[in-house]
Coordinates of C-alpha atoms and ligand atoms in Angstrom, one line a residue:
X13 CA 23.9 10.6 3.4
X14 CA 19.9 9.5 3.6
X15 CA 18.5 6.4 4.7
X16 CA 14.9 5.2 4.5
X17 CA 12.5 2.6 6.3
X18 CA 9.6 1.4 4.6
X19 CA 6.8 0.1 6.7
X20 CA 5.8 -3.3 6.1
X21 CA 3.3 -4.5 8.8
X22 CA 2.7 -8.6 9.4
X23 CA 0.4 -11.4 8.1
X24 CA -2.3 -9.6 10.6
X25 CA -2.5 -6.2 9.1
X26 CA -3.7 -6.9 5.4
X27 CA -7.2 -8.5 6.7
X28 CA -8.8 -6.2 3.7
X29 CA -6.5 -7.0 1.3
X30 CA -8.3 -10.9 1.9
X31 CA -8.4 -12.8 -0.4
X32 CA -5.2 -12.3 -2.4
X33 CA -3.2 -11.5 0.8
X34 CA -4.0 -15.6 1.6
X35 CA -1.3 -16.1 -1.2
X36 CA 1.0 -13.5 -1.2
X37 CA 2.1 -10.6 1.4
X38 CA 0.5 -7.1 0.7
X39 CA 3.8 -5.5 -0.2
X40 CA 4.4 -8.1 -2.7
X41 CA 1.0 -8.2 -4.7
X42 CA 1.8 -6.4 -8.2
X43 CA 0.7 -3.4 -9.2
X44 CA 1.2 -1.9 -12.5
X45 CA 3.7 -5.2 -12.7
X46 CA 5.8 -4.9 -10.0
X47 CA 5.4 -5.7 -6.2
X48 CA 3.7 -2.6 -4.3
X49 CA 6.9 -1.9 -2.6
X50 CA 9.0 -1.9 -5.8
X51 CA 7.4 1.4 -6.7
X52 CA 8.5 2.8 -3.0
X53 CA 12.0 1.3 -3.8
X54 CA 12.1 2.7 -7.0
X55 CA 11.0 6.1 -5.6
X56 CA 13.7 6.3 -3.0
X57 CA 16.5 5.2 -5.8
X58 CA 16.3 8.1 -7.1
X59 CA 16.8 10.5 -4.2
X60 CA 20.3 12.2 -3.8
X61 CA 22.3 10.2 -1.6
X62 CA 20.0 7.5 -0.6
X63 CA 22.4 4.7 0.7
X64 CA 20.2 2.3 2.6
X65 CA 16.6 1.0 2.7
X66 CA 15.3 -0.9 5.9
X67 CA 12.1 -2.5 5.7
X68 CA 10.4 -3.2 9.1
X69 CA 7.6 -5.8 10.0
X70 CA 6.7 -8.9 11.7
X71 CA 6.7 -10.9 8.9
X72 CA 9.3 -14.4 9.4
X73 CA 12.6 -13.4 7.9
X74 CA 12.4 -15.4 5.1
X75 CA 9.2 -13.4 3.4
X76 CA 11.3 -10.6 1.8
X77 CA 14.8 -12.7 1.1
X78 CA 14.3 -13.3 -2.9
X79 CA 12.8 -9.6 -3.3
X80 CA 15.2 -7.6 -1.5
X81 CA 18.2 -10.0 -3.7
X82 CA 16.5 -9.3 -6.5
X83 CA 15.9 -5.5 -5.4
X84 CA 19.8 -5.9 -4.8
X85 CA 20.4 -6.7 -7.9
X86 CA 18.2 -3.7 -9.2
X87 CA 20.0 -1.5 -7.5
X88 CA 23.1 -1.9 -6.4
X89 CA 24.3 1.4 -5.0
X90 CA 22.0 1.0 -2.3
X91 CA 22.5 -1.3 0.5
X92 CA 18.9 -3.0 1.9
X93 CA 17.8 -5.1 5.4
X94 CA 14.9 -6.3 6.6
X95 CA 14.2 -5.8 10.6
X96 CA 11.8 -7.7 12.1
X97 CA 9.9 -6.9 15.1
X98 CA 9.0 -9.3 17.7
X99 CA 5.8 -8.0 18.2
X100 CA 3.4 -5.4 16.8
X101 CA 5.0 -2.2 17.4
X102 CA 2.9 0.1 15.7
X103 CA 3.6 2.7 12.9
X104 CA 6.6 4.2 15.2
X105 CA 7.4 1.2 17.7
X106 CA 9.4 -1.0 15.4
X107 CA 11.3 2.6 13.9
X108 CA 12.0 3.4 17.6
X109 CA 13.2 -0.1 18.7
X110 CA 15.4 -0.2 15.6
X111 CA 16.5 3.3 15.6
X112 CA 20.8 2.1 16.3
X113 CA 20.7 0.3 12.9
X114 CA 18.7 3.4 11.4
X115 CA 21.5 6.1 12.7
X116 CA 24.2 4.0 11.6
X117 CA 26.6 5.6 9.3
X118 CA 25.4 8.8 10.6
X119 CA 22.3 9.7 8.3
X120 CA 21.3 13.2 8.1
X121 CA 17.7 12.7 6.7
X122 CA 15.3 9.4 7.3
X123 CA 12.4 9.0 4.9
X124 CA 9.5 6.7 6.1
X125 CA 6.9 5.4 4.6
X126 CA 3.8 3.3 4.5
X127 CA 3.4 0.4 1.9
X128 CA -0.3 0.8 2.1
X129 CA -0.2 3.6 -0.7
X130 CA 0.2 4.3 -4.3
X131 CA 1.8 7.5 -5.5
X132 CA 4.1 9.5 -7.3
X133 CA 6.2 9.3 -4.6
X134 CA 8.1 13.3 -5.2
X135 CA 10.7 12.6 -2.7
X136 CA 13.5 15.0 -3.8
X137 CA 11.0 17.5 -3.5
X138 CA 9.6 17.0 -0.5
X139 CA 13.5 16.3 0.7
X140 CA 14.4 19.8 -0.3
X141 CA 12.0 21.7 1.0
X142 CA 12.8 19.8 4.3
X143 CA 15.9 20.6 4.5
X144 CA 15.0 24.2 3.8
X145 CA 12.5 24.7 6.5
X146 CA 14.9 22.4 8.7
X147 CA 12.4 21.5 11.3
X148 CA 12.4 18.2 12.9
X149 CA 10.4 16.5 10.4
X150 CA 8.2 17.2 7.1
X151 CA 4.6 15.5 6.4
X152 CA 3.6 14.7 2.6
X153 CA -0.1 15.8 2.4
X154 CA -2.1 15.5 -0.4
X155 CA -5.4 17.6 -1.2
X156 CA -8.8 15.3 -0.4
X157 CA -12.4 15.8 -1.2
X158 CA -13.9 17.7 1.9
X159 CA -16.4 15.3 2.3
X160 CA -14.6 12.7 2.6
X161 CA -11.5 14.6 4.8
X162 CA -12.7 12.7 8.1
X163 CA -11.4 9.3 6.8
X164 CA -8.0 10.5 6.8
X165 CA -5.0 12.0 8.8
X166 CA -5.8 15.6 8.9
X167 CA -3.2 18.8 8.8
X168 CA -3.7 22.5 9.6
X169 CA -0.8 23.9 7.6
X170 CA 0.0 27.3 7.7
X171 CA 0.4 28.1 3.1
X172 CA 3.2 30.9 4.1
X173 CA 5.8 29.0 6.5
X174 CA 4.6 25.5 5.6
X175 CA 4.2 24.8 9.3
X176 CA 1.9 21.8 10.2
X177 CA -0.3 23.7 13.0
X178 CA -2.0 20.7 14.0
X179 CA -2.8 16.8 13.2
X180 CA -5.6 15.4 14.0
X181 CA -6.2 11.2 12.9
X182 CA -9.9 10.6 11.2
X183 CA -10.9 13.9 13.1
X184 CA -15.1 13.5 13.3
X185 CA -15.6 17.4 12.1
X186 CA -13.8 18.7 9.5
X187 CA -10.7 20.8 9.8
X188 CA -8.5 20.8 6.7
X189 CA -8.4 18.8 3.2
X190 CA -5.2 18.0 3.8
X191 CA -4.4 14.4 4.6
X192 CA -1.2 12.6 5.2
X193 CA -0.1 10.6 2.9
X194 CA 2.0 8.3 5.1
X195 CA 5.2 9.4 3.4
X196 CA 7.8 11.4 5.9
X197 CA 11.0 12.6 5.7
X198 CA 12.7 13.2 9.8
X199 CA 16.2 14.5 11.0
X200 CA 17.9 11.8 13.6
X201 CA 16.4 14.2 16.9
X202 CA 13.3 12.2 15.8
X203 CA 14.7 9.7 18.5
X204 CA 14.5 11.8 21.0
X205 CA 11.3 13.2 20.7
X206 CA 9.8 9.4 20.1
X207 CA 11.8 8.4 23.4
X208 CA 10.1 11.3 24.8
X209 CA 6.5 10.0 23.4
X210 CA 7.0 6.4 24.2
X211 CA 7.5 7.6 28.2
X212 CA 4.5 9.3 27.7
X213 CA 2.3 6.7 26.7
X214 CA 4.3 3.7 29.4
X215 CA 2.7 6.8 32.4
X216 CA -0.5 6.9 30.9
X217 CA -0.6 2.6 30.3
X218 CA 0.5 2.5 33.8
X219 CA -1.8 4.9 35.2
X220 CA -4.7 3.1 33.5
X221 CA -3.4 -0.7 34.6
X222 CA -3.5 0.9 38.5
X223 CA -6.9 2.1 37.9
X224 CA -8.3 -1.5 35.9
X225 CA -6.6 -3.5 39.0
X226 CA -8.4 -1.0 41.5
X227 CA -11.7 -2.8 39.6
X228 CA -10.2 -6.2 40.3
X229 CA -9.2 -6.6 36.0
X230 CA -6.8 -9.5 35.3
X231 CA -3.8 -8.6 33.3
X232 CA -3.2 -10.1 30.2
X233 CA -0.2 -10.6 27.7
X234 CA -1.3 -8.7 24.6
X235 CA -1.7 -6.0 27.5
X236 CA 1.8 -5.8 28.5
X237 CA 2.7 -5.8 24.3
X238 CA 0.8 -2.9 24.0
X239 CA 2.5 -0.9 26.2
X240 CA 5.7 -0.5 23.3
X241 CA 3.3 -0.2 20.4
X242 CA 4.0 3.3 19.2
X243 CA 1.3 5.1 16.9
X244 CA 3.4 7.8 14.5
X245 CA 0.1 9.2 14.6
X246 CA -1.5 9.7 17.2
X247 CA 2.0 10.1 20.0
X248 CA 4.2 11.7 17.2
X249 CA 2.9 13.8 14.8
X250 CA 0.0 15.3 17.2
X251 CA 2.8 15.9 18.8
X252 CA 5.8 17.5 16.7
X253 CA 2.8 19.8 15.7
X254 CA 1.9 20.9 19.1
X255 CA 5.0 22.2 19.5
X256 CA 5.9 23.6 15.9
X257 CA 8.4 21.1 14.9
X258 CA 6.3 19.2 11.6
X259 CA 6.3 20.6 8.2
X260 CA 4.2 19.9 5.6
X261 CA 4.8 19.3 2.1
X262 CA 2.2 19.3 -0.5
X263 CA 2.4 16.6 -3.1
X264 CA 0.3 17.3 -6.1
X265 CA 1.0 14.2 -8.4
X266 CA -1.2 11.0 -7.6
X267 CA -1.9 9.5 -4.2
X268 CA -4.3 6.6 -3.4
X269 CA -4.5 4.1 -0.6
X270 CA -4.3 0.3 -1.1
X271 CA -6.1 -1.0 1.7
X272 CA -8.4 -3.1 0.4
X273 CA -8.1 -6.2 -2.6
X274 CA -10.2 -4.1 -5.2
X275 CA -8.0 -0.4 -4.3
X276 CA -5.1 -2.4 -6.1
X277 CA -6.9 -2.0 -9.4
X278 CA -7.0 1.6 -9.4
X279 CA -3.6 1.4 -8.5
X280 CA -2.4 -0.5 -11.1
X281 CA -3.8 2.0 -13.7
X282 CA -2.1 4.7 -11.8
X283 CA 1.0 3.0 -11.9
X284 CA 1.0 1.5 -15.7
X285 CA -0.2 5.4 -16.7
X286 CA 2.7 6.8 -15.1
X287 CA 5.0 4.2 -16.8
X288 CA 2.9 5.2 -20.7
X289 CA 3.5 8.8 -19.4
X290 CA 7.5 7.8 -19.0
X291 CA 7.5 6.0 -22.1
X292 CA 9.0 3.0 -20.3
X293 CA 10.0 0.3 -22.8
X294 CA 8.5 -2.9 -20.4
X295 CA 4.9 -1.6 -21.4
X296 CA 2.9 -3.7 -24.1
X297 CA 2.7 -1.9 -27.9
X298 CA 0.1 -3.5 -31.2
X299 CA 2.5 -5.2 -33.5
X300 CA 1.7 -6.5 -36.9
X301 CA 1.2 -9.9 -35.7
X302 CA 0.2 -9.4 -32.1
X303 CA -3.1 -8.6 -29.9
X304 CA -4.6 -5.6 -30.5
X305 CA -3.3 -3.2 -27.4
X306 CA -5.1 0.3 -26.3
X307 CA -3.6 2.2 -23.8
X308 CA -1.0 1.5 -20.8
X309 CA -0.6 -2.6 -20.3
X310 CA 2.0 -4.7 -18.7
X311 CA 2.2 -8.5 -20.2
X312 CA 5.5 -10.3 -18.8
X313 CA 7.0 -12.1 -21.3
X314 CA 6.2 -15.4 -20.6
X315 CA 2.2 -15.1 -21.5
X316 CA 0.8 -16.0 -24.3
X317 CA -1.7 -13.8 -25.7
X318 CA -3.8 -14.8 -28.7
X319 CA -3.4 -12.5 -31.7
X320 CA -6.9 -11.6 -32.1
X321 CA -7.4 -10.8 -28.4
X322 CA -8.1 -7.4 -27.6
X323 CA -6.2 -6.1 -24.0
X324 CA -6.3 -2.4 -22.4
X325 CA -6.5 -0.5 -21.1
X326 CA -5.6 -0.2 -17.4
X327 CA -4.1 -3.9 -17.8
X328 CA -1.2 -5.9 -16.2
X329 CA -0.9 -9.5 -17.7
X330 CA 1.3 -12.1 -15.1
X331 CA 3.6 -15.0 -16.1
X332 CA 2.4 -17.6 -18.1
X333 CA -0.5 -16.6 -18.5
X334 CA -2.5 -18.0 -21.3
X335 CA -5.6 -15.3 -23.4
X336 CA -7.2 -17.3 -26.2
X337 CA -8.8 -16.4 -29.2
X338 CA -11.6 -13.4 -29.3
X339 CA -10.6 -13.0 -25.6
X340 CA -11.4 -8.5 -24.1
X341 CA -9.5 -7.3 -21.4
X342 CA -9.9 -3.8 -19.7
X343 CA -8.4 -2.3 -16.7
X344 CA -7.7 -5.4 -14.7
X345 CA -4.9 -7.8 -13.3
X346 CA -4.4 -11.0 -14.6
X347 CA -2.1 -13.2 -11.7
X348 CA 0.4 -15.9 -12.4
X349 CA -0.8 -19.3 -14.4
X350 CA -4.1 -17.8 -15.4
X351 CA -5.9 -19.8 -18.8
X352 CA -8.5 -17.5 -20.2
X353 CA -10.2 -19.2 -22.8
X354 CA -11.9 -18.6 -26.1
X355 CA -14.2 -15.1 -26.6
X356 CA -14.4 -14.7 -22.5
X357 CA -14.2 -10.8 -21.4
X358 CA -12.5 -9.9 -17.9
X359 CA -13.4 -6.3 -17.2
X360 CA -12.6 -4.5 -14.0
X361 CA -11.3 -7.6 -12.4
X362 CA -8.5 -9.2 -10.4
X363 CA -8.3 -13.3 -11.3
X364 CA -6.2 -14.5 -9.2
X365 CA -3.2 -17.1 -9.6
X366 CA -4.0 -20.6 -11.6
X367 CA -7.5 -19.6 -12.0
X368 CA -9.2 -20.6 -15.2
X369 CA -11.9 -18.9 -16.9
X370 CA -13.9 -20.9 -19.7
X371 CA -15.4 -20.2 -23.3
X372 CA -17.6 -17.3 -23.2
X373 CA -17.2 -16.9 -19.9
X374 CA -17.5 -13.3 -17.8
X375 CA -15.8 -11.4 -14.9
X376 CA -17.1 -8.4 -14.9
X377 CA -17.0 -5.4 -12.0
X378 CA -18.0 -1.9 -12.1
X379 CA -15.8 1.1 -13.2
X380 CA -14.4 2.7 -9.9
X381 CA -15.3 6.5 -10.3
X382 CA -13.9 8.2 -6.9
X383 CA -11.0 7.3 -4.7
X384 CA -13.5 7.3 -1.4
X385 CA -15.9 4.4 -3.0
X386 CA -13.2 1.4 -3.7
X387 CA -14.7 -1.4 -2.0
X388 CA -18.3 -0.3 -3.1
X389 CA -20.3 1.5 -5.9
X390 CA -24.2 2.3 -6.4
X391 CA -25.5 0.4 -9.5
X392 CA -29.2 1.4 -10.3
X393 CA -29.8 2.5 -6.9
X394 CA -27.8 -0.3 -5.0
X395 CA -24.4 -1.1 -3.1
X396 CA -22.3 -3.7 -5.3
X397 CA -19.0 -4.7 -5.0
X398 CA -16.9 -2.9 -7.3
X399 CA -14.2 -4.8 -8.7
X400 CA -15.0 -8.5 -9.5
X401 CA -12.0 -11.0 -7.5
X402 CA -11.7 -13.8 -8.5
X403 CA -9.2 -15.8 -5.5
X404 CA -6.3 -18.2 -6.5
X405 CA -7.2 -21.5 -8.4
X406 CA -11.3 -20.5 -9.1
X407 CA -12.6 -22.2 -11.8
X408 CA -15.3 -20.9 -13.7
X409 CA -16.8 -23.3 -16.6
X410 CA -18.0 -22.4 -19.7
X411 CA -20.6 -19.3 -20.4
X412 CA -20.9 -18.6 -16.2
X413 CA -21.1 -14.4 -16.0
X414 CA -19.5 -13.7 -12.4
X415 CA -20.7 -10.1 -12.0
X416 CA -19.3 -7.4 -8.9
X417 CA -18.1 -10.4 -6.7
X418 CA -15.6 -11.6 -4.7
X419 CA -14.2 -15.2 -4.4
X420 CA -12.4 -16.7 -2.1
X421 CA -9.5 -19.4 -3.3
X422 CA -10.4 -22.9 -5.0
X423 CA -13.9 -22.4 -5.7
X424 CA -15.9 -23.7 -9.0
X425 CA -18.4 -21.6 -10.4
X426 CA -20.6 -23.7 -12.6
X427 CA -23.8 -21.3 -12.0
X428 CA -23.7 -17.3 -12.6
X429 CA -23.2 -15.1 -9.5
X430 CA -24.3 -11.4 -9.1
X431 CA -22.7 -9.0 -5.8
X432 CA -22.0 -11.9 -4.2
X433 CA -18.9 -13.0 -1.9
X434 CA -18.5 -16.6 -2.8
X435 CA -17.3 -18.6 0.6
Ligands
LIG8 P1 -6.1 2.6 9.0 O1 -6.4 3.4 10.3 O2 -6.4 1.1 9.2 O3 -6.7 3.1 7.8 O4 -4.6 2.6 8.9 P2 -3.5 3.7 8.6 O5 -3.7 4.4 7.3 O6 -3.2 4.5 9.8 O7 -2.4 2.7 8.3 P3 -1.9 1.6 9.3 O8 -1.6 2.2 10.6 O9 -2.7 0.4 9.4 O10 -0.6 1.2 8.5 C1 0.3 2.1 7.9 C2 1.5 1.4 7.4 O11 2.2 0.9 8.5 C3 1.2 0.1 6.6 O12 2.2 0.0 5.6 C4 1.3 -1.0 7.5 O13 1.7 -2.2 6.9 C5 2.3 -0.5 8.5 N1 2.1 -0.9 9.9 C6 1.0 -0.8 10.6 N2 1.2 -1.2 11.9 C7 2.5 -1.7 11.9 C8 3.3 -2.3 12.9 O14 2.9 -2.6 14.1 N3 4.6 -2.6 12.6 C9 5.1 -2.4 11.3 N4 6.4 -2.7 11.1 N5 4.4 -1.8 10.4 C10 3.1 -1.5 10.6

């Protein structure tokens, strides 16, 4: 049997997901209508002989308890937990601690992998060719723009024996366009090889403490933390690659990240394409009676949409949400309790929960055209923001034009605002 750990991090990691991770944990903000980590989930249903997913992070225990019941209820042939760590452990610190709940039940593959990501998430694939090379473990790579290669996890692989040569983390010169996609698939000797790294790293933390004290340096808690934090990175994978034990696997369906608040419009239109592409039944369709819909959108039933509003595409619509007459809507997501009122346009946007937005009113951001320029793109010679967020409960009154800006939580905008972050 399989097993997999998803990777959840803490309230501290998702400092450029701000503001919408003030609400709501990263892993939970929808995407293409579901929480980000419902697409991982999803994903790993459907791998042969999955039995158990553990997510790890230092959020309180209570976070993930109504989405893993309803995940539960989802899918019931698999059996989930949520391990929390009691400090930052790092990407491979909180696997290691855990690793006697992970090799319960005796699981010949683990998959891992970050929340921070969107994808197609090819995970028989990438499990059978594992299992065919049978090395220690197998990295998913995807193919990046040269120029932009250094911003990434880097692999040498070998095309012929799919043998990850080396790994090198945001290396400053370029040596492949292959990044990691922080999705892995490892055999149980991963243990070892991490108890192995983790020794490692307590020498070299030791060896350093001796040296600071020889300069009279004071110690200090978070030091004596650190000295468990694990990096898969840089103590693992550098590693398993040194010595010929990481494959690589090349996944040529969609990747992005989803670091940052505006990356998670991108990813919704990934993710609600993929579901138009599926034919999946939950998407929106033009009726005879209803709004006029182009392309892949997600309304949940609860909202009311206005039957001469136009939506898509690239568009998930939250509950109870309320669009009224004449209202446009393009590649956007629309959060819980929103009120969009008569002939106003939302266009490359987040709004976020209870917001309201009045008649003739604007939020407007900029088409993102490559996956390295989320957070930013050059309009008429000049940085802007690129997607327009608007935080939980912002009002914005009547006619006010919000244009590539960002904000924050229960604000009124009574005055028009242009690449601005609103404090
Ligand atoms: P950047 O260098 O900031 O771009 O990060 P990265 O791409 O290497 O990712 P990062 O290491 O920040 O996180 C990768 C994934 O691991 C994300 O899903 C995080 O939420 C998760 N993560 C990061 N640190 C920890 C940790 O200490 N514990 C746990 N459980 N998860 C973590």
């Amino acid at each position: 049997m399989n097993k997999a750990v998803i990777l959840v991090g803490g309230p501290s990691r998702a400092t450029r997901f701000r503001p919408l991770s003030m609400h709501l944990p990263q892993p939970l903000f929808p995407v293409g209508g579901k929480p980000i980590i419902w697409h991982q989930i999803k994903a790993l249903s459907m791998v042969k002989d999955l039995k158990e997913i553990i997510l790890i992070g230092f959020f309180e225990d209570f976070i993930f308890r109504p989405f893993l019941n309803r995940c539960q209820e989802e899918f019931p042939e698999i059996a989930f937990k949520y391990l929390r760590e009691y400090s930052q452990l790092g990407t491979a610190g909180g696997f290691f601690h855990f690793r006697d709940q992970i090799v319960r039940g005796n699981p010949k593959n683990i998959f891992m992998l970050y929340t921070d990501i969107c994808c197609s998430f090819p995970l028989n694939d990438l499990l059978a060719q594992h299992e065919r090379h049978g090395r220690l473990g197998t990295i998913m790579v995807t193919k990046v723009d040269r120029s932009s290669a250094h911003l990434y996890g880097c692999v040498v692989v070998d095309n012929e024996t799919k043998l990850a040569e080396h790994y090198v983390e945001k290396p400053e010169t370029y040596v492949s366009d292959l990044a990691s996609t922080g999705v892995f698939v490892f055999g149980q000797e991963i243990f070892r090889f991490m108890a192995t790294a983790l020794e490692k790293r307590v020498d070299e933390f030791e060896s350093e403490r001796a040296k600071e004290s020889a300069y009279g340096r004071s110690e200090d808690s978070d030091e004596v933390e650190d000295v468990n934090r694990l990096r898969l990175e840089q103590d693992v994978l550098r590693q398993m690659a040194a010595e010929k034990k990481l494959s690589a696997f090349l996944c040529t369906g969609f990747w992005r990240q989803i670091k940052s608040a505006a990356s998670a419009v991108p990813a919704n239109a990934l993710y609600l394409k993929k579901a138009l592409g599926d034919n999946e039944s939950f998407l929106a369709k033009t009726t005879g009676d209803g709004p006029e819909i182009t392309g892949a959108v997600y309304i949940h039933p609860t909202a009311q949409i206005h039957p001469t509003a136009v939506i898509g595409p690239n568009v998930s619509i939250h509950a109870r949400v309320v669009v009224g007459p004449g209202v446009r809507i393009n590649d956007s997501i629309v959060l819980d309790n929103v009120n969009i009122k008569d002939n106003a346009a939302v266009l490359h946007a987040i709004v976020g929960w209870d917001s309201r937005i009045g008649k003739w009113g604007r939020v407007e951001g900029s088409q993102i055209t490559s996956p390295d320029d989320i957070d930013e793109v050059t309009h008429l010679g000049v940085k802007v923001n690129s997607i327009c967020i608007l935080g939980e409960d912002v009002q914005v009154k009547d006619e006010v034009f919000i244009r590539n800006s960002i904000v924050l939580p229960h604000k009124e905008m009574s005055g028009n605002k242009h690449n601005e972050i609103i404090m």
